[in-house]
Amino acid sequence: YMYTGEFCDGTWGVLLQQDAKRDFIMGQEIESIGIKTNHMHCVLELDIEIKLPNGNKIKPTLLQYDVESPYRICDAPFMERENIQAEVRKWEQVNEWGYEKYHMIAANVLIHNLRILHDNNILHNAIHEQNYTWALELLDFELACSLNHPYTKEDDQRHAKDLFAREIIQTYVIINYIAGVLREEPDFKAIDSLFKEFGFDLKQYAVNIT
């Protein structure tokens, strides 16, 4: 475990109980609205006490769940190409749109997920390559919030509405990352059109350069 101090009692390698509970509850809510994700089992506080440099003592918590794929998108540099290809070939089962490039299959799933989240006023607040598996399962909800489970701090809740738009860009980054890993040339025009089809018009975020 590594304690760097910037997150109060938050410690690298340790999941705090309040974070595990939010992850568990939000994960169940997100699964219930039709997004492919991990299936939660339980939250267990471990009988281990850790003394932090700030004098506080914490007990780490185990969040147990199962997933279809054990590999995160960000694991690609550490995976054999055969493993990646085996995972990606499974996407053909959901390729009802007839895409020839795999990153476009992923784009449809990821953008559709974002539409479902935002239509249900759910902010994931950590959409990146580390929180999607190669089965396109969305994970890690300890920073997420919804109308049913808002943030407990007034300042966090006040700023939550301002964070939705950036998830559009974060989703785009994952799509580009997948295309790069698969050595596919990104079809930016098709991706932009797909975002617009799901109600995310990227032009409204464009800025003029003078």
XYZ file of N, CA and C in Angstrom:
630
model
N 0.840 -1.195 0.000
C 0.000 0.000 0.000
C 0.880 1.252 0.000
N 0.450 2.289 -0.711
C 1.204 3.539 -0.773
C 0.293 4.703 -0.407
N 0.721 5.506 0.559
C -0.058 6.660 0.996
C 0.646 7.933 0.537
N -0.041 8.720 -0.299
C 0.558 9.959 -0.820
C -0.076 11.206 -0.232
N -1.171 11.046 0.504
C -1.692 12.152 1.292
C -2.719 13.052 0.656
N -2.859 13.005 -0.663
C -3.748 13.990 -1.295
C -5.227 13.650 -1.172
N -5.561 12.434 -0.787
C -6.958 12.017 -0.708
C -7.368 11.660 0.715
N -6.937 12.441 1.675
C -7.266 12.189 3.080
C -6.788 10.792 3.469
N -7.701 9.855 3.718
C -7.286 8.499 4.080
C -7.170 7.577 2.864
N -7.464 8.113 1.675
C -7.340 7.312 0.466
C -5.901 6.857 0.269
N -5.725 5.575 -0.024
C -4.396 4.980 -0.102
C -4.312 4.078 -1.335
N -3.246 4.224 -2.090
C -3.073 3.392 -3.286
C -3.019 1.923 -2.886
N -3.865 1.107 -3.513
C -3.912 -0.323 -3.216
C -4.961 -0.700 -2.200
N -5.628 0.306 -1.609
C -6.654 0.047 -0.591
C -7.993 0.613 -1.052
N -9.024 -0.176 -0.942
C -10.383 0.296 -1.216
C -11.061 0.570 0.126
N -11.454 1.826 0.338
C -12.128 2.182 1.579
C -13.579 1.711 1.549
N -14.135 1.476 2.737
C -15.478 0.905 2.822
C -16.525 1.775 2.127
N -16.463 3.104 2.328
C -17.475 3.964 1.718
C -17.394 3.939 0.189
N -16.164 3.778 -0.339
C -16.001 3.706 -1.782
C -16.502 2.365 -2.319
N -16.225 1.293 -1.575
C -16.693 -0.033 -1.985
C -18.219 -0.092 -2.012
N -18.846 0.512 -1.015
C -20.309 0.505 -0.951
C -20.914 1.305 -2.107
N -20.321 2.475 -2.412
C -20.842 3.268 -3.540
C -20.657 2.514 -4.848
N -19.497 1.883 -5.013
C -19.235 1.083 -6.213
C -20.286 -0.017 -6.350
N -20.549 -0.719 -5.256
C -21.517 -1.821 -5.247
C -22.922 -1.325 -5.601
N -23.369 -0.276 -4.942
C -24.735 0.228 -5.139
C -24.910 0.810 -6.538
N -23.939 1.641 -6.964
C -24.040 2.244 -8.289
C -23.906 1.191 -9.379
N -23.061 0.184 -9.142
C -22.906 -0.894 -10.115
C -24.208 -1.641 -10.343
N -24.930 -1.883 -9.256
C -26.222 -2.554 -9.380
C -27.223 -1.688 -10.145
N -27.210 -0.379 -9.862
C -28.133 0.515 -10.562
C -27.811 0.564 -12.052
N -26.532 0.637 -12.386
C -26.127 0.722 -13.788
C -26.426 -0.587 -14.516
N -26.240 -1.709 -13.852
C -26.596 -2.998 -14.450
C -28.097 -3.066 -14.706
N -28.896 -2.486 -13.822
C -30.354 -2.570 -13.931
C -30.915 -1.783 -15.115
N -30.147 -0.818 -15.653
C -30.650 -0.027 -16.787
C -30.137 -0.554 -18.127
N -29.516 -1.732 -18.102
C -29.197 -2.407 -19.351
C -27.784 -2.247 -19.867
N -26.884 -1.719 -19.048
C -25.495 -1.583 -19.468
C -24.719 -2.822 -19.036
N -23.922 -3.353 -19.961
C -23.118 -4.531 -19.640
C -22.023 -4.135 -18.664
N -21.986 -4.809 -17.533
C -21.025 -4.447 -16.492
C -20.713 -5.678 -15.656
N -19.957 -5.461 -14.589
C -19.674 -6.570 -13.679
C -20.922 -6.916 -12.873
N -20.958 -8.159 -12.409
C -22.077 -8.578 -11.564
C -21.596 -8.619 -10.121
N -22.179 -7.752 -9.295
C -21.726 -7.603 -7.919
C -22.106 -8.803 -7.050
N -21.213 -9.126 -6.111
C -21.463 -10.196 -5.151
C -21.576 -9.664 -3.724
N -20.510 -9.016 -3.244
C -20.548 -8.582 -1.848
C -19.443 -7.574 -1.550
N -19.599 -6.907 -0.418
C -18.579 -6.012 0.123
C -18.126 -6.606 1.457
N -16.823 -6.832 1.597
C -16.284 -7.453 2.812
C -15.188 -6.573 3.396
N -15.328 -6.189 4.660
C -14.261 -5.466 5.333
C -13.250 -6.479 5.861
N -11.982 -6.310 5.491
C -10.942 -7.249 5.901
C -10.486 -6.966 7.329
N -10.126 -8.022 8.020
C -9.686 -7.883 9.413
C -8.196 -7.541 9.447
N -7.877 -6.432 8.800
C -6.498 -5.937 8.739
C -6.544 -4.451 9.047
N -5.661 -3.971 9.884
C -5.628 -2.555 10.212
C -4.349 -1.934 9.669
N -4.510 -0.813 8.997
C -3.371 -0.110 8.413
C -3.246 1.253 9.091
N -2.070 1.546 9.601
C -1.822 2.847 10.231
C -1.171 3.763 9.195
N -1.817 4.891 8.936
C -1.337 5.833 7.934
C -0.379 6.842 8.546
N 0.459 7.464 7.726
C 1.391 8.493 8.233
C 0.693 9.676 8.891
N -0.610 9.906 8.549
C -1.332 11.021 9.179
C -1.893 10.654 10.552
N -1.621 9.428 10.997
C -2.062 8.994 12.315
C -3.362 8.214 12.315
N -4.120 8.279 11.222
C -5.384 7.556 11.142
C -5.157 6.069 10.886
N -6.144 5.284 11.297
C -6.107 3.849 11.046
C -7.295 3.469 10.170
N -7.055 2.640 9.173
C -8.124 2.224 8.269
C -8.100 0.713 8.096
N -9.251 0.193 7.694
C -9.343 -1.213 7.336
C -9.701 -1.310 5.850
N -8.914 -2.035 5.061
C -9.236 -2.178 3.638
C -10.478 -3.035 3.442
N -11.139 -2.793 2.313
C -12.381 -3.501 2.002
C -12.241 -4.226 0.676
N -12.812 -5.399 0.622
C -12.809 -6.196 -0.606
C -14.169 -6.072 -1.286
N -14.166 -5.664 -2.545
C -15.387 -5.649 -3.361
C -15.307 -6.835 -4.308
N -16.205 -7.791 -4.133
C -16.160 -9.017 -4.935
C -17.233 -8.989 -6.020
N -16.821 -9.269 -7.250
C -17.755 -9.332 -8.381
C -17.167 -10.225 -9.461
N -17.968 -10.567 -10.450
C -17.442 -11.342 -11.573
C -17.616 -10.575 -12.873
N -16.725 -10.847 -13.816
C -16.752 -10.207 -15.129
C -16.561 -11.260 -16.206
N -16.956 -10.903 -17.420
C -16.761 -11.820 -18.545
C -15.300 -11.863 -18.951
N -14.669 -10.690 -18.991
C -13.266 -10.613 -19.404
C -12.408 -10.109 -18.245
N -11.280 -10.766 -17.975
C -10.389 -10.299 -16.912
C -9.458 -9.186 -17.362
N -9.516 -8.843 -18.643
C -8.591 -7.856 -19.194
C -9.251 -6.492 -19.360
N -8.591 -5.451 -18.877
C -9.045 -4.084 -19.121
C -8.492 -3.616 -20.467
N -9.145 -2.623 -21.064
C -8.647 -2.065 -22.325
C -7.209 -1.577 -22.156
N -6.922 -0.972 -21.002
C -5.585 -0.423 -20.757
C -4.518 -1.506 -20.595
N -4.931 -2.769 -20.467
C -3.970 -3.863 -20.319
C -3.321 -4.256 -21.635
N -3.757 -3.673 -22.728
C -3.295 -4.085 -24.060
C -1.774 -4.165 -24.194
N -1.006 -3.188 -23.671
C 0.454 -3.284 -23.828
C 1.067 -4.503 -23.145
N 0.331 -5.126 -22.225
C 0.862 -6.253 -21.469
C 0.222 -7.581 -21.892
N -0.577 -7.541 -22.950
C -1.286 -8.735 -23.425
C -0.653 -9.262 -24.703
N -0.756 -10.557 -24.913
C -0.383 -11.148 -26.192
C -1.431 -10.751 -27.220
N -0.991 -10.489 -28.449
C -1.935 -10.062 -29.491
C -3.009 -11.117 -29.712
N -2.653 -12.381 -29.531
C -3.640 -13.453 -29.703
C -4.775 -13.326 -28.690
N -4.437 -12.907 -27.466
C -5.465 -12.721 -26.440
C -6.406 -11.580 -26.811
N -5.833 -10.496 -27.311
C -6.652 -9.354 -27.723
C -7.572 -9.750 -28.869
N -7.034 -10.425 -29.850
C -7.839 -10.843 -31.007
C -8.954 -11.793 -30.594
N -8.671 -12.679 -29.645
C -9.702 -13.609 -29.171
C -10.836 -12.852 -28.490
N -10.484 -11.821 -27.701
C -11.505 -11.014 -27.045
C -12.327 -10.243 -28.064
N -11.658 -9.648 -29.033
C -12.330 -8.787 -30.011
C -13.249 -9.581 -30.930
N -12.858 -10.800 -31.258
C -13.699 -11.626 -32.138
C -15.076 -11.881 -31.524
N -15.155 -11.832 -30.188
C -16.445 -12.021 -29.531
C -17.416 -10.881 -29.847
N -16.870 -9.715 -30.234
C -17.727 -8.578 -30.550
C -18.602 -8.835 -31.769
N -18.170 -9.772 -32.615
C -18.940 -10.069 -33.827
C -20.354 -10.524 -33.478
N -20.520 -11.060 -32.277
C -21.840 -11.533 -31.859
C -22.833 -10.389 -31.675
N -22.322 -9.178 -31.428
C -23.210 -8.024 -31.243
C -23.103 -7.031 -32.396
N -22.443 -7.429 -33.472
C -22.253 -6.532 -34.617
C -23.470 -6.557 -35.535
N -24.595 -6.103 -35.004
C -25.829 -6.085 -35.791
C -25.819 -4.981 -36.841
N -24.832 -4.092 -36.772
C -24.760 -2.970 -37.705
C -23.909 -3.301 -38.931
N -23.208 -4.443 -38.898
C -22.421 -4.873 -40.042
C -21.117 -4.116 -40.229
N -20.566 -3.577 -39.162
C -19.300 -2.844 -39.271
C -18.164 -3.790 -39.665
N -17.289 -3.307 -40.540
C -16.125 -4.084 -40.938
C -14.958 -3.871 -39.983
N -14.898 -2.679 -39.353
C -13.814 -2.376 -38.430
C -14.302 -2.582 -36.991
N -13.460 -3.240 -36.221
C -13.855 -3.565 -34.854
C -14.023 -2.325 -33.984
N -13.223 -1.299 -34.228
C -13.354 -0.124 -33.356
C -14.712 0.554 -33.526
N -15.371 0.331 -34.675
C -16.703 0.887 -34.871
C -17.756 0.099 -34.091
N -17.526 -1.202 -33.919
C -18.419 -1.990 -33.058
C -18.323 -1.460 -31.626
N -17.080 -1.264 -31.179
C -16.868 -0.741 -29.833
C -17.477 0.645 -29.692
N -17.312 1.478 -30.714
C -17.849 2.846 -30.669
C -19.353 2.826 -30.449
N -20.051 1.961 -31.157
C -21.506 1.897 -31.015
C -21.897 1.490 -29.593
N -21.209 0.507 -29.042
C -21.521 0.042 -27.692
C -21.222 1.130 -26.666
N -20.046 1.759 -26.769
C -19.625 2.741 -25.776
C -20.479 4.005 -25.824
N -20.790 4.473 -27.026
C -21.613 5.682 -27.142
C -23.042 5.396 -26.691
N -23.542 4.207 -27.018
C -24.871 3.806 -26.555
C -24.908 3.755 -25.028
N -23.849 3.208 -24.421
C -23.762 3.186 -22.958
C -23.841 4.591 -22.385
N -23.104 5.509 -23.005
C -23.083 6.887 -22.516
C -24.465 7.512 -22.619
N -25.171 7.216 -23.699
C -26.530 7.734 -23.863
C -27.439 7.232 -22.747
N -27.346 5.946 -22.436
C -28.170 5.365 -21.375
C -27.836 6.006 -20.029
N -26.544 6.156 -19.737
C -26.129 6.774 -18.481
C -26.700 8.170 -18.343
N -26.495 8.997 -19.366
C -26.907 10.390 -19.278
C -28.425 10.549 -19.297
N -29.107 9.673 -20.025
C -30.578 9.728 -20.013
C -31.140 9.404 -18.634
N -30.361 8.663 -17.855
C -30.781 8.306 -16.498
C -30.111 9.186 -15.445
N -29.509 10.302 -15.911
C -28.844 11.255 -15.012
C -27.792 10.589 -14.131
N -27.047 9.680 -14.743
C -25.957 9.004 -14.038
C -24.623 9.506 -14.580
N -23.785 9.969 -13.685
C -22.426 10.387 -14.019
C -21.465 9.301 -13.556
N -20.734 8.714 -14.484
C -19.751 7.696 -14.101
C -18.541 8.356 -13.451
N -18.071 9.418 -14.069
C -17.002 10.271 -13.527
C -15.620 9.632 -13.557
N -15.459 8.570 -14.329
C -14.121 7.976 -14.478
C -14.095 7.105 -15.735
N -14.594 7.647 -16.842
C -14.636 6.877 -18.082
C -13.281 6.965 -18.782
N -12.559 5.866 -18.788
C -11.299 5.789 -19.521
C -10.953 4.319 -19.756
N -9.802 4.092 -20.400
C -9.441 2.740 -20.823
C -9.320 1.761 -19.667
N -9.062 2.263 -18.472
C -8.894 1.384 -17.318
C -10.215 0.831 -16.812
N -11.321 1.492 -17.144
C -12.612 1.105 -16.580
C -13.551 0.449 -17.583
N -12.999 -0.018 -18.695
C -13.729 -0.890 -19.626
C -12.903 -2.157 -19.822
N -13.565 -3.308 -19.844
C -12.861 -4.548 -20.160
C -12.913 -4.767 -21.670
N -12.151 -5.765 -22.122
C -12.182 -6.097 -23.555
C -13.478 -6.810 -23.944
N -14.345 -7.084 -22.993
C -15.699 -7.545 -23.290
C -16.655 -6.355 -23.345
N -16.084 -5.151 -23.296
C -16.831 -3.889 -23.322
C -17.778 -3.780 -22.127
N -17.280 -4.237 -20.978
C -18.005 -4.107 -19.714
C -17.520 -2.833 -19.007
N -18.450 -1.993 -18.614
C -18.121 -0.779 -17.873
C -17.978 -1.114 -16.386
N -16.873 -0.670 -15.778
C -16.578 -1.024 -14.385
C -16.268 0.212 -13.543
N -16.106 -0.015 -12.260
C -15.569 0.953 -11.286
C -16.452 2.183 -11.118
N -17.313 2.133 -10.120
C -18.333 3.174 -9.930
C -18.203 3.914 -8.602
N -17.012 3.840 -7.990
C -16.868 4.496 -6.686
C -16.921 6.020 -6.775
N -16.740 6.562 -7.985
C -16.844 8.009 -8.174
C -18.162 8.415 -8.842
N -19.015 7.446 -9.131
C -20.259 7.716 -9.861
C -21.330 8.297 -8.942
N -22.312 8.939 -9.571
C -23.464 9.428 -8.808
C -24.695 9.399 -9.701
N -25.850 9.414 -9.067
C -27.130 9.415 -9.768
C -28.135 10.168 -8.921
N -29.348 10.328 -9.433
C -30.393 10.970 -8.640
C -30.733 10.130 -7.415
N -30.640 8.816 -7.572
C -30.919 7.917 -6.445
C -29.790 7.897 -5.420
N -28.575 8.141 -5.911
C -27.403 8.088 -5.033
C -26.497 9.288 -5.330
N -26.923 10.474 -4.910
C -26.137 11.689 -5.156
C -24.877 11.714 -4.292
N -23.983 12.630 -4.631
C -22.806 12.812 -3.789
C -23.221 13.330 -2.422
N -22.462 12.980 -1.415
C -22.810 13.394 -0.059
C -22.298 14.799 0.261
N -21.238 15.219 -0.418
C -20.698 16.556 -0.172
C -21.397 17.570 -1.069
N -21.830 18.660 -0.489
C -22.578 19.674 -1.227
C -21.776 20.234 -2.393
N -20.484 20.446 -2.207
C -19.655 21.006 -3.265
C -19.534 20.036 -4.435
N -19.355 18.746 -4.132
C -19.278 17.736 -5.186
C -20.588 17.665 -5.963
N -21.697 17.697 -5.257
C -23.001 17.605 -5.901
C -23.260 18.812 -6.800
N -22.815 19.984 -6.358
C -23.035 21.204 -7.131
C -22.280 21.171 -8.460
N -21.092 20.570 -8.459
C -20.270 20.551 -9.661
C -20.542 19.341 -10.562
N -21.329 18.375 -10.085
C -21.551 17.141 -10.839
C -22.116 17.409 -12.226
N -23.074 18.323 -12.332
C -23.726 18.589 -13.624
C -22.748 19.115 -14.660
N -21.649 19.719 -14.216
C -20.676 20.275 -15.146
C -19.735 19.210 -15.711
N -19.802 17.986 -15.200
C -18.858 16.946 -15.593
C -19.398 16.013 -16.670
N -20.687 16.120 -16.982
C -21.285 15.200 -17.952
C -20.656 15.335 -19.336
N -20.442 16.564 -19.787
C -19.972 16.777 -21.161
C -18.605 16.162 -21.406
N -17.748 16.182 -20.411
C -16.399 15.672 -20.641
C -16.391 14.159 -20.867
N -17.468 13.463 -20.434
C -17.525 12.019 -20.661
C -17.671 11.690 -22.138
N -18.168 12.651 -22.918
C -18.246 12.466 -24.370
C -16.839 12.364 -24.938
N -15.966 13.298 -24.547
C -14.591 13.294 -25.025
C -13.838 12.076 -24.512
N -14.078 11.722 -23.262
C -13.403 10.555 -22.696
C -13.780 9.277 -23.432
N -15.043 9.180 -23.848
C -15.478 8.018 -24.624
C -14.796 7.994 -25.981
N -14.648 9.162 -26.586
C -13.966 9.268 -27.882
C -12.510 8.803 -27.748
N -11.867 9.168 -26.649
C -10.480 8.773 -26.423
C -10.350 7.244 -26.373
N -11.284 6.578 -25.711
C -11.240 5.109 -25.623
C -11.396 4.487 -27.009
N -12.299 5.035 -27.808
C -12.513 4.518 -29.165
C -11.226 4.640 -29.983
N -10.564 5.794 -29.889
C -9.297 5.989 -30.598
C -8.230 5.029 -30.090
N -8.214 4.805 -28.791
C -7.236 3.888 -28.186
C -7.441 2.471 -28.726
N -8.693 2.043 -28.780
C -9.001 0.710 -29.302
C -8.567 0.588 -30.749
N -8.861 1.601 -31.549
C -8.455 1.585 -32.957
C -6.936 1.465 -33.070
N -6.218 2.198 -32.214
C -4.759 2.129 -32.246
C -4.234 0.761 -31.883
N -4.794 0.154 -30.841
C -4.365 -1.178 -30.418
C -4.607 -2.198 -31.525
N -5.747 -2.054 -32.215
C -6.126 -3.010 -33.262
C -5.512 -2.670 -34.615
N -4.749 -1.563 -34.649
C -4.075 -1.113 -35.872
C -5.081 -0.841 -36.992
N -6.182 -0.252 -36.600
C -7.207 0.162 -37.558
C -7.176 1.680 -37.691
N -7.341 2.168 -38.899
C -7.406 3.609 -39.130
C -8.760 4.112 -38.639
N -8.768 5.028 -37.669
C -10.057 5.505 -37.145
C -10.879 6.207 -38.224
N -12.143 5.862 -38.288
C -13.057 6.520 -39.231
C -13.726 7.672 -38.479
N -13.034 8.821 -38.428
C -13.497 9.931 -37.607
C -14.856 10.461 -38.054
N -15.084 10.482 -39.349
C -16.364 10.964 -39.849
C -17.505 10.068 -39.376
N -17.273 8.752 -39.452
C -18.297 7.798 -39.013
C -18.494 7.872 -37.497
N -17.401 8.051 -36.761
C -17.508 8.147 -35.306
C -18.276 9.406 -34.909
N -17.943 10.534 -35.556
C -18.650 11.792 -35.265
C -20.141 11.656 -35.556
N -20.450 10.992 -36.666
C -21.858 10.797 -37.044
C -22.575 9.915 -36.037
N -21.847 8.935 -35.517
C -22.434 8.030 -34.522
C -22.741 8.777 -33.230
N -21.813 9.626 -32.811
C -22.083 10.464 -31.639
C -23.343 11.306 -31.858
N -23.442 11.912 -33.034
C -24.598 12.763 -33.332
C -25.882 11.949 -33.362
N -25.797 10.734 -33.892
C -26.967 9.856 -33.951
C -27.511 9.559 -32.554
N -26.608 9.475 -31.571
C -27.016 9.204 -30.195
C -27.275 10.487 -29.401
N -27.293 11.613 -30.111
C -27.656 12.866 -29.449
C -26.505 13.666 -28.908
N -25.273 13.302 -29.280
C -24.093 14.048 -28.840
C -23.492 14.768 -30.050
N -23.908 15.998 -30.271
C -23.403 16.768 -31.409
C -22.086 17.424 -31.011
N -20.978 16.898 -31.533
C -19.662 17.384 -31.135
C -19.403 18.818 -31.567
N -20.147 19.304 -32.565
C -19.922 20.663 -33.057
C -20.218 21.717 -31.990
N -21.096 21.391 -31.052
C -21.433 22.380 -30.031
C -20.291 22.600 -29.043
N -19.291 21.709 -29.087
C -18.129 21.868 -28.212
C -16.911 22.436 -28.954
N -17.070 22.639 -30.250
C -15.949 23.151 -31.049
C -15.685 24.614 -30.718
N -14.422 25.030 -30.816
C -14.060 26.419 -30.583
C -13.421 26.982 -31.862
N -13.557 28.275 -32.041
C -12.986 28.939 -33.204
C -11.560 29.392 -32.906
N -10.674 29.151 -33.853
C -9.278 29.558 -33.711
C -9.065 30.828 -34.531
N -8.601 31.892 -33.909
C -8.376 33.155 -34.608
C -6.886 33.480 -34.659
